[in-house]
Amino acid sequence: MGRKRKMTSPIRTSYTLIPKQKYRRSCRLHNKFSNGLDTDFLSLSTLGNFKALPVEIFQMVLEYLPVKDISMLSMVSKTISRRLVNYISTPTGKKRLLPQDFHHPEEFCCRKGSCILKHYTSLGLLLKRCTLLLPTKERLRYIHTIFSEISCFKMSGCSDPLHCSGLHCYGLFLQTLTGGWDELECHRVYNFLCELNSLPQKVQTAVSSKPGSARKLELRIRVFYRDVLLNRCAHSSDSAFWLTQILKPWPIVHQARLLYIIFGPTSNLDGHVVWQKMTEGSTDEASLKELAGAIKLLDDLEAKEWTADVVVSLVDELSVVPQEWLPENSVRFLILCGNSICFTFMASKAVNGRVTDLASLMVFLTLVCEKDFYSMYSSVKIMQKVCKIFKTSAEKNNFLQSVENEFAHAITDALHLVISGRRGEDNSSLLNLFYLVNAQANFHKEILYLTMSEKP
């Protein structure tokens, strides 16, 4: 099957043989209509029953078809696909296929019975099929031509990006369009977006300025990256790919700043990034969850560009953005990043001889476990693993002594705040002292359990 037959010598006969020639469809048509057929007729023949309709009537028919059905129609033939591409470029097609009700909640939820988000997902499939035979650069140029008049699809085009669904729609469109594309093509898409929106220049300004001095720009960068590239990914590997494209061009100091802009805590009032959240008081898990999720994404095996050492360095750099975080917030962030990153971060302190910093982290690890109802046993196990990093008994004993000293300092400092009367409006100082004492007691209890249960 599939192989060519060998040629044999012709057989002599007393009659004329008719050659057994296999004709393609175009060849049969050429023989049947050889006198009057031209290229236009061949193109029209691929329209099937639609060839009897003028272009205007054909476009009127499209008005009654859902976008999903139009995308199916685009796969019938090149001629129909070309007619659909032409239709999309017409004022009628744009009005029909490019709704721009991005600032009206009722229209956002339901437009003539179908969600506008679903509409742009279907539109992504339509343009994916219509431009299937074009090179990636030409596909992107054509799509830019179609969308060039939609200001809400541009990074700086909307006056109220926080309450606009335009970038949501654009993100869903791009996700559908690029579904199944290889990394090289997706890299071209990212470069196209950078050039179109002057992203490198804007990011450079945001990460180089004093935190909070370019609040509007920070908000636009956050909304654009999240809505267009990150929030709409169906798989974590896709999110890791786009996040890598966003961060890799920058030095690690700027990577940390950019991560905070995109995933850091924001104000409930105006959506702007809150830079002092980690330095002014205890922060809840909700404020750190997305930032930790980004770190876990980079630490994932699928994001091969990021080694464990690079991720830990990024976490270390992040913990001083814009100034050094409170120890409790740093530890809570490490816990949310996962056991692997938490231990690797603490192990790096041990390897570099930063015993006092490591002991402080250990104390606040027990405090966060006590406050957030994590297992205290896990903190004991981490300390056991850290102790194995020290090469000598003297180094290990010095670390253990430092942990006890840090417990004493932390409890003493908390007690001074209570005695001085600076308890805070909600008695936060007194409550913190309560948690510290209980954390130390439960930590030592787990150590006693572990020690006494060991076989002699």
XYZ file of C-alpha atoms in Angstrom:
456
model
C 0.000 0.000 0.000
C 1.256 3.461 -0.941
C 4.220 2.240 -2.931
C 4.547 2.857 -6.730
C 4.073 -0.076 -9.048
C 6.926 -1.100 -11.328
C 6.530 -0.269 -15.031
C 5.985 -3.323 -17.288
C 6.406 -3.590 -21.047
C 3.282 -2.733 -23.082
C 1.074 -5.621 -24.359
C 0.498 -5.775 -28.098
C -3.208 -5.830 -29.049
C -5.232 -5.495 -32.198
C -7.221 -2.555 -30.830
C -6.399 0.818 -29.358
C -6.008 0.934 -25.577
C -7.545 3.802 -23.678
C -5.032 5.060 -21.118
C -6.165 4.534 -17.529
C -5.376 8.046 -16.318
C -6.414 9.112 -12.841
C -7.812 12.608 -12.962
C -7.973 15.083 -10.098
C -11.208 16.972 -9.676
C -9.746 20.111 -11.289
C -8.495 17.976 -14.204
C -11.934 16.512 -14.833
C -13.478 19.965 -14.727
C -10.875 21.209 -17.174
C -11.678 18.464 -19.675
C -15.420 18.940 -19.340
C -15.380 22.744 -19.552
C -12.078 23.296 -21.339
C -13.512 25.912 -23.672
C -14.995 28.334 -21.180
C -13.345 27.768 -17.802
C -11.119 30.412 -16.175
C -9.647 30.946 -12.701
C -12.646 32.885 -11.437
C -14.936 30.030 -12.358
C -12.736 27.594 -10.466
C -12.922 29.878 -7.413
C -16.688 30.165 -7.737
C -17.019 26.395 -8.022
C -15.705 25.982 -4.482
C -18.574 28.115 -3.179
C -21.073 25.310 -3.815
C -24.655 26.593 -3.711
C -23.415 29.981 -2.518
C -22.027 30.745 -5.981
C -25.549 31.690 -7.091
C -25.634 34.486 -4.506
C -24.138 37.935 -5.017
C -21.544 38.919 -2.407
C -23.994 41.330 -0.771
C -26.607 38.588 -0.279
C -23.925 36.190 0.988
C -22.944 38.738 3.632
C -26.590 39.228 4.585
C -26.840 35.470 5.209
C -23.864 35.726 7.553
C -25.813 38.203 9.680
C -28.089 35.374 10.789
C -25.332 32.859 11.620
C -23.742 32.493 15.063
C -19.988 33.151 15.101
C -19.281 29.461 15.792
C -21.178 28.473 12.646
C -19.310 31.077 10.592
C -16.021 29.619 11.825
C -17.169 26.166 10.681
C -18.123 27.635 7.314
C -14.621 29.087 6.938
C -13.175 25.570 6.691
C -15.240 24.591 3.637
C -12.847 26.084 1.068
C -10.228 28.771 0.537
C -12.690 30.846 -1.476
C -15.283 30.936 1.298
C -12.558 31.629 3.847
C -11.354 34.541 1.711
C -14.883 35.912 1.436
C -15.249 35.707 5.209
C -11.969 37.566 5.724
C -13.262 40.287 3.394
C -16.579 40.364 5.250
C -14.873 40.802 8.631
C -13.033 43.847 7.253
C -16.218 45.585 6.089
C -18.048 48.131 8.298
C -21.011 45.731 8.481
C -18.792 42.842 9.518
C -17.004 44.888 12.156
C -20.279 46.097 13.609
C -21.595 42.538 13.704
C -18.462 40.778 14.961
C -16.719 43.414 17.108
C -19.129 44.511 19.858
C -17.608 47.113 22.153
C -19.993 47.181 25.114
C -17.094 46.886 27.553
C -18.272 49.417 30.124
C -21.858 48.308 30.612
C -22.270 45.513 33.196
C -25.621 44.399 31.791
C -24.152 44.135 28.293
C -21.022 42.495 29.683
C -23.072 39.685 31.192
C -25.503 39.231 28.347
C -25.562 40.516 24.809
C -28.554 39.232 22.828
C -28.516 36.032 24.845
C -24.782 35.349 24.606
C -21.975 36.497 26.863
C -19.606 38.950 25.242
C -16.681 36.922 26.623
C -17.950 33.826 24.830
C -18.419 35.912 21.720
C -14.752 36.905 21.594
C -13.716 33.325 22.329
C -15.709 32.243 19.264
C -14.242 35.127 17.281
C -10.766 33.863 18.157
C -11.669 30.488 16.677
C -13.076 32.130 13.542
C -9.943 34.183 12.867
C -7.744 31.225 13.774
C -9.413 29.218 10.997
C -9.672 32.042 8.482
C -5.960 32.862 8.741
C -4.776 29.276 9.076
C -2.598 29.315 5.932
C -0.907 32.634 6.669
C 2.503 32.987 8.372
C 2.336 34.069 12.012
C 3.505 37.637 11.348
C 0.892 38.144 8.630
C -1.847 36.704 10.844
C -0.925 39.128 13.614
C -0.781 42.099 11.229
C -4.226 41.255 9.847
C -5.700 40.897 13.339
C -4.133 44.212 14.366
C -5.781 45.831 11.352
C -9.158 44.446 12.426
C -8.750 45.513 16.071
C -6.931 48.811 15.527
C -10.083 50.875 16.090
C -10.926 49.211 19.441
C -9.250 51.453 22.003
C -10.095 49.165 24.953
C -7.871 46.443 23.434
C -4.829 48.703 23.880
C -2.826 48.995 27.071
C -3.305 52.752 27.363
C -6.461 53.022 25.293
C -9.125 52.858 28.005
C -9.714 55.631 30.519
C -11.022 53.203 33.158
C -9.126 49.893 32.762
C -10.154 48.593 36.184
C -13.848 48.576 35.249
C -13.464 47.635 31.590
C -13.998 44.146 30.142
C -12.097 44.943 26.928
C -8.793 43.363 27.943
C -10.685 40.341 29.304
C -12.170 39.840 25.855
C -8.846 40.432 24.138
C -7.181 37.881 26.416
C -9.785 35.222 25.652
C -9.474 35.968 21.951
C -5.673 35.548 22.043
C -5.905 32.373 24.128
C -8.187 30.797 21.535
C -6.142 32.074 18.616
C -2.814 30.782 19.951
C -4.141 27.478 21.299
C -1.875 24.698 19.993
C 0.822 27.075 18.719
C 4.425 26.166 19.492
C 6.607 28.295 21.774
C 8.378 30.055 18.914
C 5.071 31.327 17.491
C 3.858 32.382 20.949
C 7.136 34.203 21.493
C 6.418 36.147 18.296
C 2.984 36.990 19.669
C 4.543 38.394 22.836
C 7.066 40.441 20.846
C 4.191 41.749 18.719
C 2.282 42.841 21.840
C 5.418 44.496 23.234
C 5.977 46.475 20.059
C 2.317 47.378 19.669
C 1.947 48.694 23.236
C 5.519 49.921 23.883
C 5.651 47.509 26.824
C 9.434 47.485 27.426
C 9.553 51.274 27.750
C 6.549 51.393 30.083
C 7.787 48.552 32.273
C 11.228 50.195 32.471
C 9.610 53.380 33.730
C 7.488 51.533 36.305
C 10.259 49.370 37.798
C 12.808 52.203 37.851
C 10.573 54.829 39.460
C 9.985 55.221 43.168
C 7.263 52.712 44.202
C 3.876 54.376 43.919
C 5.102 57.413 41.989
C 3.640 56.026 38.742
C 0.428 54.563 40.166
C -1.642 54.782 36.987
C 1.080 53.151 34.909
C 1.510 50.382 37.497
C -2.231 49.707 37.345
C -2.244 49.554 33.539
C 0.704 47.144 33.487
C -0.960 44.939 36.095
C -4.321 44.839 34.317
C -2.809 44.263 30.861
C -0.531 41.389 31.835
C -3.144 39.668 33.983
C -6.145 40.025 31.670
C -4.423 39.481 28.340
C -1.797 36.834 29.114
C -2.006 35.285 32.579
C -5.526 35.006 33.977
C -7.082 33.265 30.975
C -4.610 30.372 30.619
C -6.218 26.945 30.622
C -3.049 25.185 31.855
C -0.363 26.108 34.370
C 2.324 25.415 31.752
C 0.839 28.202 29.593
C 0.860 30.598 32.548
C 4.484 29.673 33.289
C 5.433 30.319 29.663
C 3.857 33.790 29.530
C 5.199 34.744 32.969
C 8.671 33.715 31.811
C 8.339 35.937 28.724
C 7.331 38.840 30.958
C 10.151 38.493 33.514
C 13.164 37.088 31.675
C 14.275 40.270 29.835
C 14.828 42.072 33.153
C 17.511 41.824 35.872
C 16.425 40.106 39.069
C 15.872 43.387 40.948
C 13.384 44.512 38.314
C 11.846 41.042 38.146
C 10.960 41.315 41.834
C 9.451 44.786 41.368
C 7.473 43.620 38.337
C 6.154 40.568 40.202
C 4.933 42.834 42.999
C 3.230 45.153 40.494
C 1.427 42.259 38.807
C 0.569 40.061 41.809
C 1.070 42.160 44.931
C -1.735 43.417 47.229
C -3.948 46.224 45.987
C -6.288 48.772 47.503
C -9.957 47.813 47.716
C -10.878 51.420 46.925
C -9.034 52.195 43.698
C -7.197 48.966 42.763
C -3.725 50.540 42.944
C -0.742 48.579 44.263
C -0.194 48.956 48.037
C 3.583 49.060 48.425
C 3.743 49.409 52.231
C 1.499 46.434 52.949
C 4.412 44.125 53.884
C 6.345 46.631 55.984
C 3.753 48.317 58.177
C 1.935 45.438 59.874
C 0.937 41.798 59.841
C -0.480 40.746 56.457
C -3.134 38.116 55.872
C -2.801 35.140 53.506
C -5.176 36.640 50.937
C -2.747 39.520 50.273
C 0.128 37.102 49.612
C -1.611 34.242 47.857
C -1.263 35.441 44.249
C 2.353 36.510 44.738
C 3.202 33.109 46.211
C 1.291 31.397 43.405
C 3.530 33.131 40.840
C 6.663 31.891 42.640
C 5.295 28.334 42.757
C 4.560 28.574 39.046
C 8.174 29.474 38.302
C 9.415 26.707 40.580
C 7.341 24.177 38.663
C 9.340 21.632 36.675
C 7.559 22.712 33.499
C 9.176 26.135 33.722
C 12.662 24.821 32.915
C 14.254 28.255 32.660
C 13.998 28.722 36.431
C 16.392 26.774 38.666
C 15.857 26.432 42.420
C 18.734 28.850 43.123
C 17.281 31.470 40.779
C 13.822 31.182 42.354
C 15.242 31.487 45.881
C 17.243 34.552 44.824
C 14.054 36.058 43.401
C 12.207 35.367 46.681
C 15.057 36.965 48.626
C 14.929 40.043 46.388
C 11.146 40.207 46.619
C 11.246 40.252 50.430
C 12.862 43.718 50.382
C 10.412 45.343 47.926
C 10.092 48.279 48.510
C 11.845 47.863 51.909
C 12.556 44.844 54.072
C 9.350 43.013 54.961
C 8.361 42.287 58.539
C 9.686 38.816 59.488
C 6.181 37.473 60.067
C 5.088 38.502 56.561
C 8.226 36.994 55.011
C 7.609 33.663 56.734
C 3.918 33.622 55.860
C 4.908 34.215 52.234
C 7.449 31.352 52.358
C 4.845 28.947 53.746
C 2.432 29.847 50.931
C 5.230 29.245 48.394
C 5.396 25.609 49.527
C 7.622 23.393 51.659
C 10.283 23.014 48.971
C 10.879 26.747 48.502
C 10.544 27.420 52.238
C 13.252 24.889 53.131
C 15.546 25.875 50.239
C 15.323 29.522 51.281
C 16.190 28.719 54.895
C 18.924 26.303 53.840
C 20.576 29.075 51.814
C 20.821 31.122 55.021
C 22.560 28.211 56.748
C 24.981 27.667 53.881
C 25.902 31.371 53.822
C 26.447 31.479 57.610
C 23.558 33.828 58.347
C 22.657 31.992 61.554
C 20.928 34.901 63.321
C 18.642 35.545 60.326
C 17.900 31.825 60.118
C 17.051 31.627 63.816
C 14.711 34.617 63.484
C 12.964 32.915 60.549
C 12.604 29.793 62.654
C 10.928 31.698 65.494
C 8.497 33.482 63.193
C 7.797 30.190 61.418
C 6.437 28.841 64.697
C 4.483 32.076 65.255
C 2.769 31.865 61.848
C 2.026 28.164 62.417
C 0.362 29.101 65.690
C -1.619 32.017 64.231
C -2.702 30.374 60.990
C -3.356 26.893 62.430
C -0.581 25.101 60.571
C 0.965 21.959 62.019
C 3.740 22.806 64.467
C 5.241 19.415 63.721
C 6.164 20.629 60.214
C 8.264 23.480 61.655
C 10.128 20.974 63.835
C 10.837 18.791 60.797
C 12.168 21.803 58.873
C 14.501 22.621 61.791
C 15.730 19.017 61.778
C 16.548 19.243 58.074
C 18.273 22.590 58.543
C 20.427 21.168 61.369
C 21.750 18.517 58.998
C 23.236 21.243 56.792
C 25.706 22.297 59.506
C 28.909 20.331 59.212
C 29.967 20.340 62.865
C 28.229 19.890 66.203
C 29.457 23.312 67.289
C 27.716 24.987 64.330
C 24.504 23.088 65.015
C 24.567 23.922 68.739
C 25.198 27.580 67.905
C 22.119 27.580 65.678
C 19.944 25.951 68.370
C 21.142 28.488 70.932
C 20.359 31.301 68.488
C 16.799 29.999 68.085
C 16.254 30.150 71.857
C 17.810 33.604 72.029
C 15.497 34.843 69.257
C 12.483 33.431 71.122
C 13.571 35.359 74.224
C 14.114 38.603 72.269
C 10.767 38.339 70.472
C 8.812 37.683 73.674
C 10.665 40.448 75.548
C 9.988 42.980 72.791
C 6.299 42.040 72.736
C 6.120 42.335 76.529
C 7.692 45.816 76.450
C 5.018 46.976 74.013
C 2.275 45.708 76.331
C 3.825 47.259 79.467
C 4.377 50.596 77.724
C 0.667 50.757 76.951
C 1.111 50.671 73.163
C -1.361 47.847 72.676
C -3.070 49.206 69.599
C -6.772 49.790 69.091
C -7.484 46.069 68.923
C -4.976 44.994 71.606
C -2.749 43.655 68.842
C 0.419 43.820 70.979
C -1.146 41.791 73.794
C -2.536 39.296 71.308
C 0.851 38.961 69.611
C 2.488 38.233 72.979
C -0.138 35.568 73.620
C 0.612 33.923 70.260
C 4.382 34.049 70.795
C 4.223 32.337 74.192
C 1.895 29.660 72.867
C 4.045 29.183 69.758
C 7.139 28.587 71.882
C 5.285 26.168 74.160
C 3.789 24.149 71.291
C 7.091 24.123 69.404
C 8.947 22.728 72.403
C 6.136 20.269 73.048
C 6.557 18.814 69.536
C 10.314 18.570 70.112
C 9.732 16.702 73.383
C 7.287 14.314 71.709
C 9.793 13.661 68.930
C 12.711 13.178 71.368
C 10.885 10.955 73.835
C 9.437 8.734 71.126
C 12.879 7.894 69.733
C 14.127 4.416 70.528
C 17.073 4.267 72.973
